[in-house]
Short mmCIF file of C-alpha atoms in Angstrom, two decimals:
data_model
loop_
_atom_site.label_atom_id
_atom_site.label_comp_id
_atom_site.label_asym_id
_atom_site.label_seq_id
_atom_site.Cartn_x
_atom_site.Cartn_y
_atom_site.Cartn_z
CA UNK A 1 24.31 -4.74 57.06
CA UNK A 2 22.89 -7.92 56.87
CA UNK A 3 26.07 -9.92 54.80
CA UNK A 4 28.55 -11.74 56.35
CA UNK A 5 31.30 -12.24 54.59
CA UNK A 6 33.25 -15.65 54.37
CA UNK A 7 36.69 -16.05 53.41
CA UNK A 8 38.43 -18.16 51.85
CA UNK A 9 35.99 -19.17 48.82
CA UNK A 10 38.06 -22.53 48.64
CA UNK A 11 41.23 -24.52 51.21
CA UNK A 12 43.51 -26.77 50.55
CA UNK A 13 45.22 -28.45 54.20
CA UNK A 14 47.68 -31.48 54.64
CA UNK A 15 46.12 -33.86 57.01
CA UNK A 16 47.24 -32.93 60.29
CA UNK A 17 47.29 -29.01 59.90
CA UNK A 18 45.03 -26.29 61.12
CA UNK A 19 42.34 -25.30 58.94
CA UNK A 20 40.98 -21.71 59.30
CA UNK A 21 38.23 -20.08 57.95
CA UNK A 22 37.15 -16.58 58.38
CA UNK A 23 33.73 -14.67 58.89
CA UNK A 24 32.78 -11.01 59.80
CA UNK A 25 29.74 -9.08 60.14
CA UNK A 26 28.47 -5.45 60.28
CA UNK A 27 24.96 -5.59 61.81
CA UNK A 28 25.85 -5.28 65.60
CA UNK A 29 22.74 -7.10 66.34
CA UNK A 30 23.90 -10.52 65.92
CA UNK A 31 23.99 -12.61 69.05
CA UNK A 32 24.23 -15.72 67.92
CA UNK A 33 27.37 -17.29 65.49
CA UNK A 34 27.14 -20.86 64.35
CA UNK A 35 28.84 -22.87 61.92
CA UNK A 36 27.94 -25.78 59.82
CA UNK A 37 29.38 -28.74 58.02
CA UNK A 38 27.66 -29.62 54.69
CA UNK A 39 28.86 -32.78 52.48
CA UNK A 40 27.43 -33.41 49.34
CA UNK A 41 24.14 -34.28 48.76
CA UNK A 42 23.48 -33.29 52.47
CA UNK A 43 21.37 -30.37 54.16
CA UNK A 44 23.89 -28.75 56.30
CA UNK A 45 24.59 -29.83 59.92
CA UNK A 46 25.02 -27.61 63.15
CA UNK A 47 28.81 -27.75 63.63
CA UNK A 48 29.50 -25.65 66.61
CA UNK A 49 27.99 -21.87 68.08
CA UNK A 50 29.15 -18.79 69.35
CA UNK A 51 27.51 -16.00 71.85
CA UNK A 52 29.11 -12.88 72.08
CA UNK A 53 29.50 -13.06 75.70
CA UNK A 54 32.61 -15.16 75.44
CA UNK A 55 35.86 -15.03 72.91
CA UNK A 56 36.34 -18.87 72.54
CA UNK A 57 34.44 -21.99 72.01
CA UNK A 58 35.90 -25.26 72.03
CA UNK A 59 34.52 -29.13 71.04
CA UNK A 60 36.80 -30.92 70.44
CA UNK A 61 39.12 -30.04 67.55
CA UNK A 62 36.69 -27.67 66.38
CA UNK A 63 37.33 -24.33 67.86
CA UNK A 64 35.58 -20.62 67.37
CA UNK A 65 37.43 -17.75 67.98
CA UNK A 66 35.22 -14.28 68.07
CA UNK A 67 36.11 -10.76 67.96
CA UNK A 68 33.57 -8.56 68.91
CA UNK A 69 35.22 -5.59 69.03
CA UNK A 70 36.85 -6.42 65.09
CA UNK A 71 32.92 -8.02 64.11
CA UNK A 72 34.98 -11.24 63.29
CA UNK A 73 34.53 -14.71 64.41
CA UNK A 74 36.82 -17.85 62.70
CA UNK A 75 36.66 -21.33 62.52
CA UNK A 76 39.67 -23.50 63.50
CA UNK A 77 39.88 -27.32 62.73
CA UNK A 78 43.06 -28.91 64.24
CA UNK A 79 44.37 -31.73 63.38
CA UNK A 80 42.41 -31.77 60.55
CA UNK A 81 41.42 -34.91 58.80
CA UNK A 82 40.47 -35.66 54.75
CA UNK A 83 36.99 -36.73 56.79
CA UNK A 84 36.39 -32.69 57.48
CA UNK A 85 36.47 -32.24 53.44
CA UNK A 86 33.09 -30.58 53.46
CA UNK A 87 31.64 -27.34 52.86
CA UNK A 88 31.78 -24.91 56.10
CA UNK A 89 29.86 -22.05 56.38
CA UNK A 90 29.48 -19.50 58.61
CA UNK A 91 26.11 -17.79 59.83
CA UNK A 92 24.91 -14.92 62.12
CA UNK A 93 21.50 -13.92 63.98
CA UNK A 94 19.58 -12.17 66.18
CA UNK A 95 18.07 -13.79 69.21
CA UNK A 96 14.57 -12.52 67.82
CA UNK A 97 11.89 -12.61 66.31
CA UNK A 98 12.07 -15.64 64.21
CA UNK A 99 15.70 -16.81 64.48
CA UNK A 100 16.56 -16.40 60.71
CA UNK A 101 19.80 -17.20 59.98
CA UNK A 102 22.27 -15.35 57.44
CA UNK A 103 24.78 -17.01 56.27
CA UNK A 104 28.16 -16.98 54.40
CA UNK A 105 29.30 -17.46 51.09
CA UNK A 106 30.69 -20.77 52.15
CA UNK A 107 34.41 -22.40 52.42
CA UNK A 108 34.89 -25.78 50.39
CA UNK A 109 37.64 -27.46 52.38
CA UNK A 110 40.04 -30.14 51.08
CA UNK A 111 42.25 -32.05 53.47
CA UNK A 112 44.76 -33.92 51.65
CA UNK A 113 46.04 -37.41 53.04
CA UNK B 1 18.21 -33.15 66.87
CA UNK B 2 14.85 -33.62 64.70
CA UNK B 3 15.17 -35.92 62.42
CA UNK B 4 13.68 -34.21 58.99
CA UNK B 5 13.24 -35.87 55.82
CA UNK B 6 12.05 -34.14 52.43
CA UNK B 7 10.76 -35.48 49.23
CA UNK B 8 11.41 -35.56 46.46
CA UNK B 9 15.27 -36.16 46.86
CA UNK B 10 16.16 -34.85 43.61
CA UNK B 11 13.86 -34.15 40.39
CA UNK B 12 14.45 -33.17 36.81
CA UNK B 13 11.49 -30.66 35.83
CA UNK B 14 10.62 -29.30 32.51
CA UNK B 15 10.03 -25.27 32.56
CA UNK B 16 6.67 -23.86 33.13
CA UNK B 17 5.83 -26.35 35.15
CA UNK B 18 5.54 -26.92 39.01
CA UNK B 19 6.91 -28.96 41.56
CA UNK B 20 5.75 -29.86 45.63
CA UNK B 21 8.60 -30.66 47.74
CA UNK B 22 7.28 -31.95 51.34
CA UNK B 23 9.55 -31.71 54.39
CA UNK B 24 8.18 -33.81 57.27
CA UNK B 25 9.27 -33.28 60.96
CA UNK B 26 9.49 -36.24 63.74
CA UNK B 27 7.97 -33.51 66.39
CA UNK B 28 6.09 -30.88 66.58
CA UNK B 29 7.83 -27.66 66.02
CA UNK B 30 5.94 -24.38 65.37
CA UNK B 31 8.34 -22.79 62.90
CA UNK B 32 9.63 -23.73 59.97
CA UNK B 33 11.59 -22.56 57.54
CA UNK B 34 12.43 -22.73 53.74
CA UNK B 35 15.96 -22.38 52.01
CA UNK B 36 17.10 -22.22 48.65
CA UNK B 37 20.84 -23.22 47.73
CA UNK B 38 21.70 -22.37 44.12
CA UNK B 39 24.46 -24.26 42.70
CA UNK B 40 28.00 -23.04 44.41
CA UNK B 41 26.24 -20.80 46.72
CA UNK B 42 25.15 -20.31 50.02
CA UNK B 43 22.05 -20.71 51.89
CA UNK B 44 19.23 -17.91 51.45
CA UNK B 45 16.22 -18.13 52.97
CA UNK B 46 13.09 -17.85 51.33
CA UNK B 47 10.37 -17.81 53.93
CA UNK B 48 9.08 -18.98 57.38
CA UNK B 49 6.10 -21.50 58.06
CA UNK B 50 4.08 -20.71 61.03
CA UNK B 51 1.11 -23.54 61.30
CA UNK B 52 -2.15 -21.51 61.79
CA UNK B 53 -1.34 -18.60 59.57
CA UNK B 54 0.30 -17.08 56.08
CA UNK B 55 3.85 -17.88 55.20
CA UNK B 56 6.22 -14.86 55.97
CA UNK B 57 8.52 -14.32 52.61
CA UNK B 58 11.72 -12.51 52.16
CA UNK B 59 12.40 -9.94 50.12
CA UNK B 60 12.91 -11.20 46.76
CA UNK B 61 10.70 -13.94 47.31
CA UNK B 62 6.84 -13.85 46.57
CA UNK B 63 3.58 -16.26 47.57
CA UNK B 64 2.77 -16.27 43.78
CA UNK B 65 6.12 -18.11 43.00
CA UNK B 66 6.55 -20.34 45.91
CA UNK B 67 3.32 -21.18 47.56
CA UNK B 68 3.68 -22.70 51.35
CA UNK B 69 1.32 -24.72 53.15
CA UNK B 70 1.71 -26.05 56.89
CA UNK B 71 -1.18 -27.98 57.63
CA UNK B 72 0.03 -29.20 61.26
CA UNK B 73 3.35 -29.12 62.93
CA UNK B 74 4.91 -31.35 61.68
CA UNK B 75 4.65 -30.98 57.66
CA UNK B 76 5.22 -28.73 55.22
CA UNK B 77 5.15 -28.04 51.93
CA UNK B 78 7.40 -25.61 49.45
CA UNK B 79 5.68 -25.63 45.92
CA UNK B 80 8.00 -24.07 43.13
CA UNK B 81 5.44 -22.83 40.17
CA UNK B 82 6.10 -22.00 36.71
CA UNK B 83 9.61 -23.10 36.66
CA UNK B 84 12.49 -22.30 34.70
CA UNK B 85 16.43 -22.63 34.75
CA UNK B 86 16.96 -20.42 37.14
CA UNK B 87 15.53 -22.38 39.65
CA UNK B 88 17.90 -24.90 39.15
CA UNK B 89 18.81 -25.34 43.18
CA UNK B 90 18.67 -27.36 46.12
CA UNK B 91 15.60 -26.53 48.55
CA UNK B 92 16.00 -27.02 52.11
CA UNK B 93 13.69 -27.44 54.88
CA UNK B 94 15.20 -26.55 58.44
CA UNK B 95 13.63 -26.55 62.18
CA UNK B 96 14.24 -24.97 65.55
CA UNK B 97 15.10 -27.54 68.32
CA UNK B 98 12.29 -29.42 69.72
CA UNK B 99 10.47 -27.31 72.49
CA UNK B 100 10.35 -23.69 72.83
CA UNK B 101 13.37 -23.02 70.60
CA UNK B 102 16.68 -23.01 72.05
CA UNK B 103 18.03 -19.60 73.13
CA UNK B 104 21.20 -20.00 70.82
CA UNK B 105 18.79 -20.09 67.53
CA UNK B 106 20.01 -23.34 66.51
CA UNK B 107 18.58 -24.79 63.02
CA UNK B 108 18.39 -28.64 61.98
CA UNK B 109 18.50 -28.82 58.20
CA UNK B 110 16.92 -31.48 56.46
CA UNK B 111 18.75 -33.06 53.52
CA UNK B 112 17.28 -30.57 51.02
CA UNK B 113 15.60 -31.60 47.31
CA UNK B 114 18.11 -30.78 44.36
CA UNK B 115 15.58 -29.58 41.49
CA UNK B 116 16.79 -29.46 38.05
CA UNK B 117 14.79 -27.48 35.51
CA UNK B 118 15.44 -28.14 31.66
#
């Protein structure tokens, strides 16, 4: 109950294309659905966030879709550029307690030139 | 965003031995928190630092193996003891926002310690 499950493991997208990476949960007690970028040699960083309360986020090309109903949120990158090559991954919490985060098994994106 | 630094950057230990990675904070935050990253994989966390009282592990994780300290609010440390190859991994620090913690449970990462045990 506490997974969430990533998918793809690995993405290959021409430069220019949508990239799309998938996450869903069972533990309806998630609130809270961020994403982060991680390079190599880097901690991860705080990409972009998702509450429950609304389908769709959007900054800039980075967009989360959620499914509440399904227990699915995605990641879309449009446009994407060979600077988004990074590792993505997804996380979920619970808006208590101590705000731990679990996270996915990770996407390693490619974006070809 | 905190800005959060950690040292060591990277070591090469030999087993049985033990190794002190320090994360250090630009403000006070009252919770921190340790991850472990094994090659490949993701992110699991290993336990919360509260300043003014005991670490809180997680399952699988135990005091004995990886002592905590967090002497103020800004610093803490993640000590790995009695090492061997299977704690090859990188070890990340990460902080709530600044304040009172943000209602959306944001996390600023610091950019971890990659520790590789012979």
């Amino acid at each position: 109950q506490q997974q969430v499950k990533q998918s793809p493991q690995s993405l290959i997208v021409q430069k220019g294309g949508i990239s799309i990476i998938n996450c869903a949960y069972e533990n309806t007690a998630f609130d809270y659905f961020p994403w982060y970028q991680q390079f190599p040699g880097k901690g991860p960083a705080l990409l972009i966030a998702i509450r429950p309360d609304v389908s769709e986020k959007k900054e800039g090309r980075f967009t989360i879709s959620f499914n509440k109903s399904a227990k699915q949120f995605s990641l879309h990158i449009m446009d994407s550029q060979p600077g988004d090559s990074a590792t993505y991954f997804c996380a979920a919490s619970m808006n208590t307690g101590f705000q731990k985060l679990v996270f996915g098994t990770g996407t390693r994106l490619l974006v070809s030139p | 965003s905190a800005v959060i630094s950690q040292k060591p950057s990277r070591d090469i230990c030999q087993r049985g031995t033990s190794l002190t990675i320090q994360c250090q904070v630009d403000s006070q935050v009252t919770m921190m928190f340790w991850y472990r990253q094994q090659p490949g994989q993701s992110l699991t966390l290993i336990a919360t630092a509260n300043q003014g009282s005991e670490a809180t592990y997680e399952s699988g994780f135990v005091i004995d193996k990886f002592p905590i300290s967090r002497p103020n609010l800004t610093f803490s440390t993640l000590t790995v003891s009695n090492m061997s190859p299977e704690d090859s991994s990188i070890y990340l620090c990460s902080v709530p926002p600044f304040g009172t913690g943000s209602i959306y449970n944001e996390q600023f990462f610091g950019p971890g310690t990659r520790l590789t045990v012979l």
